[in-house]
mmCIF file of C-alpha atoms and ligand atoms in Angstrom:
data_model
loop_
_atom_site.group_PDB
_atom_site.id
_atom_site.type_symbol
_atom_site.label_atom_id
_atom_site.label_comp_id
_atom_site.label_asym_id
_atom_site.label_seq_id
_atom_site.Cartn_x
_atom_site.Cartn_y
_atom_site.Cartn_z
ATOM 1 C CA MET A 11 14.480 1.640 -1.697
ATOM 2 C CA PRO A 12 11.517 0.179 0.198
ATOM 3 C CA LYS A 13 8.314 -2.144 -0.365
ATOM 4 C CA LEU A 14 5.828 -0.292 1.806
ATOM 5 C CA ILE A 15 2.744 -1.584 3.109
ATOM 6 C CA ILE A 16 0.375 1.177 3.763
ATOM 7 C CA SER A 17 -2.325 0.231 6.692
ATOM 8 C CA GLY A 18 -5.092 1.422 8.430
ATOM 9 C CA ARG A 19 -8.608 1.891 9.342
ATOM 10 C CA GLY A 20 -11.823 2.020 6.836
ATOM 11 C CA GLY A 21 -11.852 5.611 5.098
ATOM 12 C CA CYS A 22 -8.262 7.045 7.054
ATOM 13 C CA GLY A 23 -6.734 7.581 3.856
ATOM 14 C CA LYS A 24 -4.298 4.876 2.400
ATOM 15 C CA SER A 25 -5.187 5.297 -0.801
ATOM 16 C CA THR A 26 -4.757 9.068 -1.091
ATOM 17 C CA LEU A 27 -1.135 9.175 0.794
ATOM 18 C CA VAL A 28 -0.120 6.320 -1.746
ATOM 19 C CA THR A 29 -0.992 8.316 -4.851
ATOM 20 C CA LEU A 30 0.241 11.701 -3.128
ATOM 21 C CA MET A 31 3.605 9.706 -2.208
ATOM 22 C CA ALA A 32 3.893 7.927 -6.002
ATOM 23 C CA GLN A 33 3.305 11.249 -7.891
ATOM 24 C CA ARG A 34 6.025 13.015 -5.430
ATOM 25 C CA ILE A 35 8.803 10.205 -6.133
ATOM 26 C CA GLU A 36 7.676 10.427 -9.728
ATOM 27 C CA GLU A 37 8.474 14.220 -9.903
ATOM 28 C CA GLN A 38 11.996 13.130 -8.021
ATOM 29 C CA GLY A 39 12.845 11.608 -11.013
ATOM 30 C CA LYS A 40 12.466 8.015 -9.431
ATOM 31 C CA LYS A 41 10.017 4.500 -10.629
ATOM 32 C CA VAL A 42 7.249 3.909 -8.494
ATOM 33 C CA LEU A 43 5.080 1.245 -8.722
ATOM 34 C CA VAL A 44 1.566 1.109 -6.664
ATOM 35 C CA VAL A 45 0.247 -2.260 -6.044
ATOM 36 C CA ASP A 46 -3.477 -2.128 -5.273
ATOM 37 C CA SER A 47 -4.391 -5.399 -3.598
ATOM 38 C CA ASP A 48 -7.328 -4.033 -1.768
ATOM 39 C CA GLU A 49 -10.178 -6.802 -3.429
ATOM 40 C CA SER A 50 -12.862 -4.407 -2.843
ATOM 41 C CA ASN A 51 -12.524 -0.502 -3.573
ATOM 42 C CA LEU A 52 -12.123 0.394 -7.104
ATOM 43 C CA GLY A 53 -11.349 4.013 -6.924
ATOM 44 C CA LEU A 54 -7.366 3.885 -7.213
ATOM 45 C CA GLY A 55 -6.447 4.304 -10.713
ATOM 46 C CA ALA A 56 -8.862 7.521 -10.604
ATOM 47 C CA MET A 57 -6.809 8.767 -7.864
ATOM 48 C CA LEU A 58 -3.921 7.755 -10.214
ATOM 49 C CA GLY A 59 -4.809 8.977 -13.007
ATOM 50 C CA ILE A 60 -4.150 5.393 -14.610
ATOM 51 C CA GLU A 61 -6.478 2.999 -15.973
ATOM 52 C CA PRO A 62 -5.607 -0.162 -14.690
ATOM 53 C CA GLY A 63 -4.546 -3.111 -16.620
ATOM 54 C CA GLU A 64 -6.028 -5.623 -19.023
ATOM 55 C CA LYS A 65 -6.051 -8.231 -16.365
ATOM 56 C CA THR A 66 -4.881 -8.572 -12.635
ATOM 57 C CA LEU A 67 -2.211 -10.752 -11.328
ATOM 58 C CA MET A 68 -4.527 -13.075 -9.960
ATOM 59 C CA ASP A 69 -6.034 -13.008 -13.680
ATOM 60 C CA TYR A 70 -2.563 -13.089 -15.187
ATOM 61 C CA LEU A 71 -1.954 -16.348 -13.460
ATOM 62 C CA GLY A 72 -5.453 -17.939 -15.059
ATOM 63 C CA GLY A 73 -7.315 -16.778 -12.482
ATOM 64 C CA ARG A 74 -8.762 -17.611 -8.718
ATOM 65 C CA PRO A 75 -9.300 -21.859 -9.852
ATOM 66 C CA ALA A 76 -5.548 -22.310 -11.078
ATOM 67 C CA VAL A 77 -4.422 -20.155 -7.588
ATOM 68 C CA MET A 78 -6.330 -22.637 -5.553
ATOM 69 C CA ASP A 79 -5.118 -25.499 -7.555
ATOM 70 C CA LYS A 80 -1.324 -24.380 -6.503
ATOM 71 C CA LEU A 81 -2.001 -23.569 -2.873
ATOM 72 C CA MET A 82 -4.015 -26.931 -2.822
ATOM 73 C CA ALA A 83 -1.289 -28.768 -3.977
ATOM 74 C CA VAL A 84 1.394 -27.537 -1.888
ATOM 75 C CA ILE A 85 -1.178 -28.153 1.312
ATOM 76 C CA ARG A 86 -1.293 -31.699 0.245
ATOM 77 C CA GLU A 87 2.042 -32.231 0.402
ATOM 78 C CA GLY A 88 2.246 -30.992 3.706
ATOM 79 C CA GLY A 89 3.533 -27.401 3.107
ATOM 80 C CA ASP A 90 3.004 -23.929 4.336
ATOM 81 C CA GLU A 91 1.112 -22.360 2.210
ATOM 82 C CA LYS A 92 3.527 -21.029 0.379
ATOM 83 C CA ALA A 93 3.634 -21.949 -3.453
ATOM 84 C CA GLU A 94 5.431 -20.700 -6.158
ATOM 85 C CA LEU A 95 2.930 -18.790 -7.692
ATOM 86 C CA PHE A 96 5.168 -16.102 -9.728
ATOM 87 C CA PRO A 97 8.353 -16.462 -11.480
ATOM 88 C CA GLU A 98 11.750 -16.202 -9.164
ATOM 89 C CA ASN A 99 13.254 -13.095 -9.253
ATOM 90 C CA SER A 100 11.342 -10.360 -11.476
ATOM 91 C CA PHE A 101 12.639 -6.787 -11.842
ATOM 92 C CA LEU A 102 10.092 -3.757 -12.150
ATOM 93 C CA GLU A 103 11.197 -3.392 -16.298
ATOM 94 C CA ASP A 104 10.123 -6.980 -16.934
ATOM 95 C CA LEU A 105 6.906 -7.058 -15.612
ATOM 96 C CA PRO A 106 4.209 -7.904 -18.267
ATOM 97 C CA SER A 107 2.004 -5.158 -19.844
ATOM 98 C CA ASP A 108 -1.042 -7.278 -18.812
ATOM 99 C CA PHE A 109 -0.862 -6.127 -15.386
ATOM 100 C CA VAL A 110 0.793 -3.505 -15.295
ATOM 101 C CA ARG A 111 0.158 -0.005 -16.675
ATOM 102 C CA TRP A 112 2.720 2.582 -17.120
ATOM 103 C CA ASN A 113 2.471 6.510 -17.203
ATOM 104 C CA GLY A 114 5.481 7.790 -16.891
ATOM 105 C CA ASN A 115 7.682 6.304 -14.300
ATOM 106 C CA LYS A 116 4.699 5.761 -12.408
ATOM 107 C CA GLY A 117 3.235 1.811 -12.627
ATOM 108 C CA PHE A 118 -0.066 0.495 -11.057
ATOM 109 C CA MET A 119 -1.381 -3.121 -10.990
ATOM 110 C CA GLN A 120 -4.110 -4.622 -9.225
ATOM 111 C CA ILE A 121 -3.952 -8.509 -7.125
ATOM 112 C CA GLY A 122 -7.633 -9.547 -8.366
ATOM 113 C CA LYS A 123 -10.695 -8.222 -7.212
ATOM 114 C CA ILE A 124 -14.145 -9.733 -5.698
ATOM 115 C CA GLU A 125 -16.139 -9.826 -8.736
ATOM 116 C CA HIS A 126 -18.928 -12.500 -8.324
ATOM 117 C CA SER A 127 -21.206 -13.134 -4.714
ATOM 118 C CA HIS A 128 -19.935 -17.012 -2.988
ATOM 119 C CA GLU A 129 -16.734 -16.909 -5.014
ATOM 120 C CA GLY A 130 -15.171 -17.457 -1.648
ATOM 121 C CA CYS A 131 -12.612 -15.691 0.244
ATOM 122 C CA ALA A 132 -9.746 -13.251 -0.968
ATOM 123 C CA CYS A 133 -7.107 -15.318 0.642
ATOM 124 C CA PRO A 134 -5.545 -16.622 -2.170
ATOM 125 C CA MET A 135 -5.047 -12.812 -3.661
ATOM 126 C CA GLY A 136 -3.374 -12.171 0.078
ATOM 127 C CA ALA A 137 -0.972 -15.630 -1.110
ATOM 128 C CA VAL A 138 -0.697 -13.712 -4.664
ATOM 129 C CA THR A 139 0.528 -10.504 -2.519
ATOM 130 C CA ARG A 140 2.890 -12.636 -0.764
ATOM 131 C CA ASP A 141 4.806 -14.372 -3.682
ATOM 132 C CA PHE A 142 4.837 -11.515 -5.979
ATOM 133 C CA LEU A 143 6.049 -9.409 -3.374
ATOM 134 C CA ASN A 144 8.920 -11.779 -1.974
ATOM 135 C CA GLN A 145 10.115 -12.097 -6.007
ATOM 136 C CA LEU A 146 10.121 -8.553 -6.915
ATOM 137 C CA ASN A 147 13.714 -6.859 -6.714
ATOM 138 C CA VAL A 148 13.662 -3.469 -6.998
ATOM 139 C CA ASN A 149 17.196 -1.408 -7.176
ATOM 140 C CA GLY A 150 17.820 2.148 -5.024
ATOM 141 C CA GLU A 151 15.914 4.458 -6.950
ATOM 142 C CA GLU A 152 12.463 2.450 -7.003
ATOM 143 C CA TRP A 153 9.986 2.103 -4.712
ATOM 144 C CA VAL A 154 6.919 -0.766 -4.383
ATOM 145 C CA LEU A 155 4.080 1.371 -2.750
ATOM 146 C CA VAL A 156 1.259 -1.388 -1.236
ATOM 147 C CA ASP A 157 -2.112 -0.207 -0.882
ATOM 148 C CA THR A 158 -4.091 -2.509 1.419
ATOM 149 C CA GLU A 159 -7.558 -3.213 2.100
ATOM 150 C CA ALA A 160 -8.953 -1.553 5.664
ATOM 151 C CA GLY A 161 -7.792 -3.550 8.958
ATOM 152 C CA VAL A 162 -5.097 -5.892 9.747
ATOM 153 C CA GLU A 163 -6.545 -8.780 7.505
ATOM 154 C CA HIS A 164 -3.161 -8.513 5.765
ATOM 155 C CA PHE A 165 -1.644 -9.226 8.274
ATOM 156 C CA GLY A 166 -3.447 -12.628 9.248
ATOM 157 C CA ARG A 167 -2.748 -13.335 5.385
ATOM 158 C CA GLY A 168 1.537 -12.788 5.440
ATOM 159 C CA ILE A 169 1.421 -10.078 2.789
ATOM 160 C CA VAL A 170 3.969 -8.034 5.095
ATOM 161 C CA GLU A 171 6.496 -11.310 4.859
ATOM 162 C CA GLY A 172 7.256 -9.730 1.304
ATOM 163 C CA ALA A 173 7.590 -6.062 2.102
ATOM 164 C CA ASP A 174 9.957 -3.901 4.165
ATOM 165 C CA SER A 175 8.208 -1.539 5.945
ATOM 166 C CA VAL A 176 4.927 -1.001 6.986
ATOM 167 C CA ILE A 177 3.395 2.952 7.317
ATOM 168 C CA MET A 178 -0.276 3.319 8.873
ATOM 169 C CA VAL A 179 -2.180 5.997 8.252
ATOM 170 C CA VAL A 180 -4.204 7.371 11.158
ATOM 171 C CA ASP A 181 -7.156 9.485 11.368
ATOM 172 C CA PRO A 182 -8.140 11.775 13.606
ATOM 173 C CA SER A 183 -10.097 8.999 16.034
ATOM 174 C CA ASN A 184 -9.591 7.073 19.427
ATOM 175 C CA ASP A 185 -10.413 3.978 17.044
ATOM 176 C CA ALA A 186 -7.255 4.779 14.440
ATOM 177 C CA VAL A 187 -5.079 5.271 17.473
ATOM 178 C CA LEU A 188 -5.763 1.685 18.805
ATOM 179 C CA LEU A 189 -5.093 -0.011 15.684
ATOM 180 C CA SER A 190 -1.899 2.128 15.620
ATOM 181 C CA GLU A 191 -1.063 0.336 18.739
ATOM 182 C CA LYS A 192 -2.161 -3.101 17.427
ATOM 183 C CA THR A 193 -0.638 -2.447 14.001
ATOM 184 C CA ALA A 194 2.860 -1.765 15.671
ATOM 185 C CA GLU A 195 2.921 -5.433 17.730
ATOM 186 C CA LEU A 196 1.783 -7.174 14.250
ATOM 187 C CA THR A 197 4.950 -5.480 12.145
ATOM 188 C CA GLY A 198 7.346 -6.240 15.129
ATOM 189 C CA GLU A 199 6.414 -9.848 14.736
ATOM 190 C CA ALA A 200 6.879 -9.617 11.313
ATOM 191 C CA GLY A 201 9.921 -8.571 11.937
ATOM 192 C CA LYS A 202 9.452 -5.011 9.780
ATOM 193 C CA SER A 203 9.985 -1.564 10.299
ATOM 194 C CA PHE A 204 6.615 0.626 11.523
ATOM 195 C CA GLY A 205 5.433 4.118 11.172
ATOM 196 C CA VAL A 206 2.384 6.313 10.958
ATOM 197 C CA VAL A 207 1.601 9.271 8.627
ATOM 198 C CA LEU A 208 -1.060 11.656 10.245
ATOM 199 C CA ASN A 209 -3.908 12.423 7.847
ATOM 200 C CA LYS A 210 -6.945 14.729 7.505
ATOM 201 C CA VAL A 211 -5.732 16.651 10.474
ATOM 202 C CA ASP A 212 -5.719 19.993 11.432
ATOM 203 C CA HIS A 213 -3.556 22.553 13.834
ATOM 204 C CA GLU A 214 -5.238 21.049 16.534
ATOM 205 C CA THR A 215 -6.113 17.703 16.221
ATOM 206 C CA LYS A 216 -2.321 16.639 15.043
ATOM 207 C CA ILE A 217 -1.115 18.204 18.535
ATOM 208 C CA ILE A 218 -3.113 15.372 20.412
ATOM 209 C CA LEU A 219 -2.477 12.962 18.068
ATOM 210 C CA GLU A 220 0.998 13.732 18.156
ATOM 211 C CA ASP A 221 0.832 14.035 21.964
ATOM 212 C CA VAL A 222 -1.068 10.207 22.576
ATOM 213 C CA LEU A 223 1.293 8.873 20.072
ATOM 214 C CA LYS A 224 4.601 10.027 21.493
ATOM 215 C CA LYS A 225 3.096 8.569 24.867
ATOM 216 C CA LYS A 226 2.690 4.991 22.956
ATOM 217 C CA ASN A 227 5.691 5.190 21.419
ATOM 218 C CA ILE A 228 4.659 4.991 17.725
ATOM 219 C CA PRO A 229 6.772 6.805 15.542
ATOM 220 C CA ILE A 230 5.255 9.168 13.513
ATOM 221 C CA GLN A 231 6.650 9.531 9.703
ATOM 222 C CA GLY A 232 5.199 13.089 9.083
ATOM 223 C CA PHE A 233 1.237 14.219 8.407
ATOM 224 C CA ILE A 234 -1.181 15.490 5.531
ATOM 225 C CA PRO A 235 -3.074 18.182 6.376
ATOM 226 C CA TYR A 236 -7.257 18.163 5.949
ATOM 227 C CA SER A 237 -7.692 19.157 2.084
ATOM 228 C CA LYS A 238 -11.079 20.665 1.030
ATOM 229 C CA THR A 239 -9.908 20.352 -2.367
ATOM 230 C CA MET A 240 -9.200 17.346 -2.189
ATOM 231 C CA ALA A 241 -12.020 15.431 -0.535
ATOM 232 C CA ARG A 242 -13.842 17.351 -3.384
ATOM 233 C CA GLU A 243 -11.858 16.368 -6.227
ATOM 234 C CA ASN A 244 -11.839 12.534 -4.998
ATOM 235 C CA LEU A 245 -15.585 12.898 -4.571
ATOM 236 C CA ASN A 246 -15.883 14.203 -8.749
ATOM 237 C CA GLY A 247 -13.597 10.619 -9.616
ATOM 238 C CA ASN A 248 -10.951 13.078 -10.422
ATOM 239 C CA MET A 249 -6.751 12.518 -10.004
ATOM 240 C CA LEU A 250 -5.184 13.814 -6.954
ATOM 241 C CA ASP A 251 -2.670 16.441 -7.230
ATOM 242 C CA ILE A 252 0.597 17.031 -4.321
ATOM 243 C CA LYS A 253 -0.713 20.197 -4.884
ATOM 244 C CA MET A 254 -3.717 19.801 -3.173
ATOM 245 C CA VAL A 255 -1.930 19.806 0.194
ATOM 246 C CA GLU A 256 0.445 21.607 2.006
ATOM 247 C CA GLY A 257 4.000 20.025 1.938
ATOM 248 C CA GLY A 258 3.907 17.134 4.221
ATOM 249 C CA ILE A 259 4.829 14.477 1.467
ATOM 250 C CA ASP A 260 8.633 15.020 0.987
ATOM 251 C CA GLU A 261 9.198 14.797 5.046
ATOM 252 C CA ILE A 262 7.065 11.315 4.670
ATOM 253 C CA LEU A 263 9.551 10.100 1.922
ATOM 254 C CA ASN A 264 13.051 11.223 3.517
ATOM 255 C CA ARG A 265 11.970 9.610 6.626
ATOM 256 C CA VAL A 266 11.116 6.293 5.324
ATOM 257 C CA GLU A 267 13.666 6.519 3.377
ATOM 258 C CA SER A 268 16.144 7.286 6.269
ATOM 259 C CA HIS A 269 14.487 4.421 8.297
ATOM 260 C CA TYR A 270 15.165 2.375 5.637
ATOM 261 C CA GLN A 271 18.704 2.812 4.730
ATOM 262 C CA ASN A 272 19.533 2.731 8.558
ATOM 263 C CA LYS A 273 17.887 -0.824 9.361
HETATM 264 N N1 ATP B 307 -6.002 14.905 3.798
HETATM 265 C C1 ATP B 307 -7.574 14.678 3.267
HETATM 266 N N2 ATP B 307 -8.184 15.684 3.244
HETATM 267 C C2 ATP B 307 -9.699 15.383 2.768
HETATM 268 N N3 ATP B 307 -9.620 14.700 2.700
HETATM 269 C C3 ATP B 307 -9.185 13.711 2.700
HETATM 270 C C4 ATP B 307 -8.052 13.556 2.920
HETATM 271 N N4 ATP B 307 -7.504 12.146 3.084
HETATM 272 C C5 ATP B 307 -8.361 11.325 2.174
HETATM 273 N N5 ATP B 307 -9.333 12.133 2.566
HETATM 274 C C6 ATP B 307 -10.640 11.373 1.646
HETATM 275 O O1 ATP B 307 -11.328 10.447 2.596
HETATM 276 C C7 ATP B 307 -11.941 9.481 1.884
HETATM 277 C C8 ATP B 307 -10.705 8.225 2.038
HETATM 278 O O2 ATP B 307 -9.787 8.602 1.348
HETATM 279 P P1 ATP B 307 -9.215 6.920 0.828
HETATM 280 O O3 ATP B 307 -10.035 6.326 -0.344
HETATM 281 O O4 ATP B 307 -7.766 7.532 0.073
HETATM 282 O O5 ATP B 307 -9.324 5.934 1.840
HETATM 283 P P2 ATP B 307 -8.717 4.787 2.471
HETATM 284 O O6 ATP B 307 -8.128 4.322 3.624
HETATM 285 O O7 ATP B 307 -8.366 4.316 1.285
HETATM 286 O O8 ATP B 307 -9.938 4.290 2.395
HETATM 287 P P3 ATP B 307 -10.645 2.186 2.603
HETATM 288 O O9 ATP B 307 -10.199 1.651 3.614
HETATM 289 O O10 ATP B 307 -11.825 2.597 2.149
HETATM 290 O O11 ATP B 307 -9.643 1.861 1.553
HETATM 291 C C9 ATP B 307 -11.989 10.039 0.116
HETATM 292 O O12 ATP B 307 -13.085 10.758 0.613
HETATM 293 C C10 ATP B 307 -10.251 10.939 0.635
HETATM 294 O O13 ATP B 307 -10.643 11.474 -0.635
HETATM 295 MG MG1 MG B 308 -8.251 2.606 -0.480
#
């Protein structure tokens, strides 16, 4: 199954979609690893109902100084920043419990978080994510869902290179529509498949978005309606439940799966 990047503008529902997809994948009896590559937000674990591991992947690799040393060594040798930071050919079942927490068939890990002011940019985390995804092998019953920071910075950092497909979450806004064109273009440049999921829509906004995205030839993989319950439970720091939204998620998984298999 694919290693999937979930992209989109701030607050559109990336972490929500990742959580709902992970729940449904687990219900289908498959294994899913959720990778939190957002260096700022802290709430994904609460949505999933899984405590983050003892360490982030950055911590596991020796922290920012150790990762920076490896990256700088590659640059000094005239390389293109493609340091080997993570062991080659890793499999989900072998990932160390220092940084992956499993709850049933759902795993959760964080790449790294900005912990201190003036600690530097998040670029090393991008390099770590890219290398980790490149080295990770998944079989036909395993999914990897990568939650990202808002915007398109992850394209600049090249993390899309290690994934198979990009799903962008589009909320009912002109900004999201404009960003979907940019994200489709960037995904195409990276040679990966692309689709969008409409989120927080009602009957009227869904029709408008479908119309405008079809005219732009942006493939729609499904939708999630606005759910008052989900917004409230998230505000209270509670775990999300797929039952809080009507339908939608199976359709998204089926479309992504068939898109991936017909690649
Ligand atoms: N379908 C929905 N119905 C109601 N509320 C939603 C829905 N999807 C997301 N939300 C709410 O919108 C807010 C942002 O959602 P979420 O954190 O998933 O977005 P995000 O794209 O991950 O944000 P960020 O860019 O900050 O990482 C949350 O309060 C969440 O509960
Ligand atoms: Mg988020």
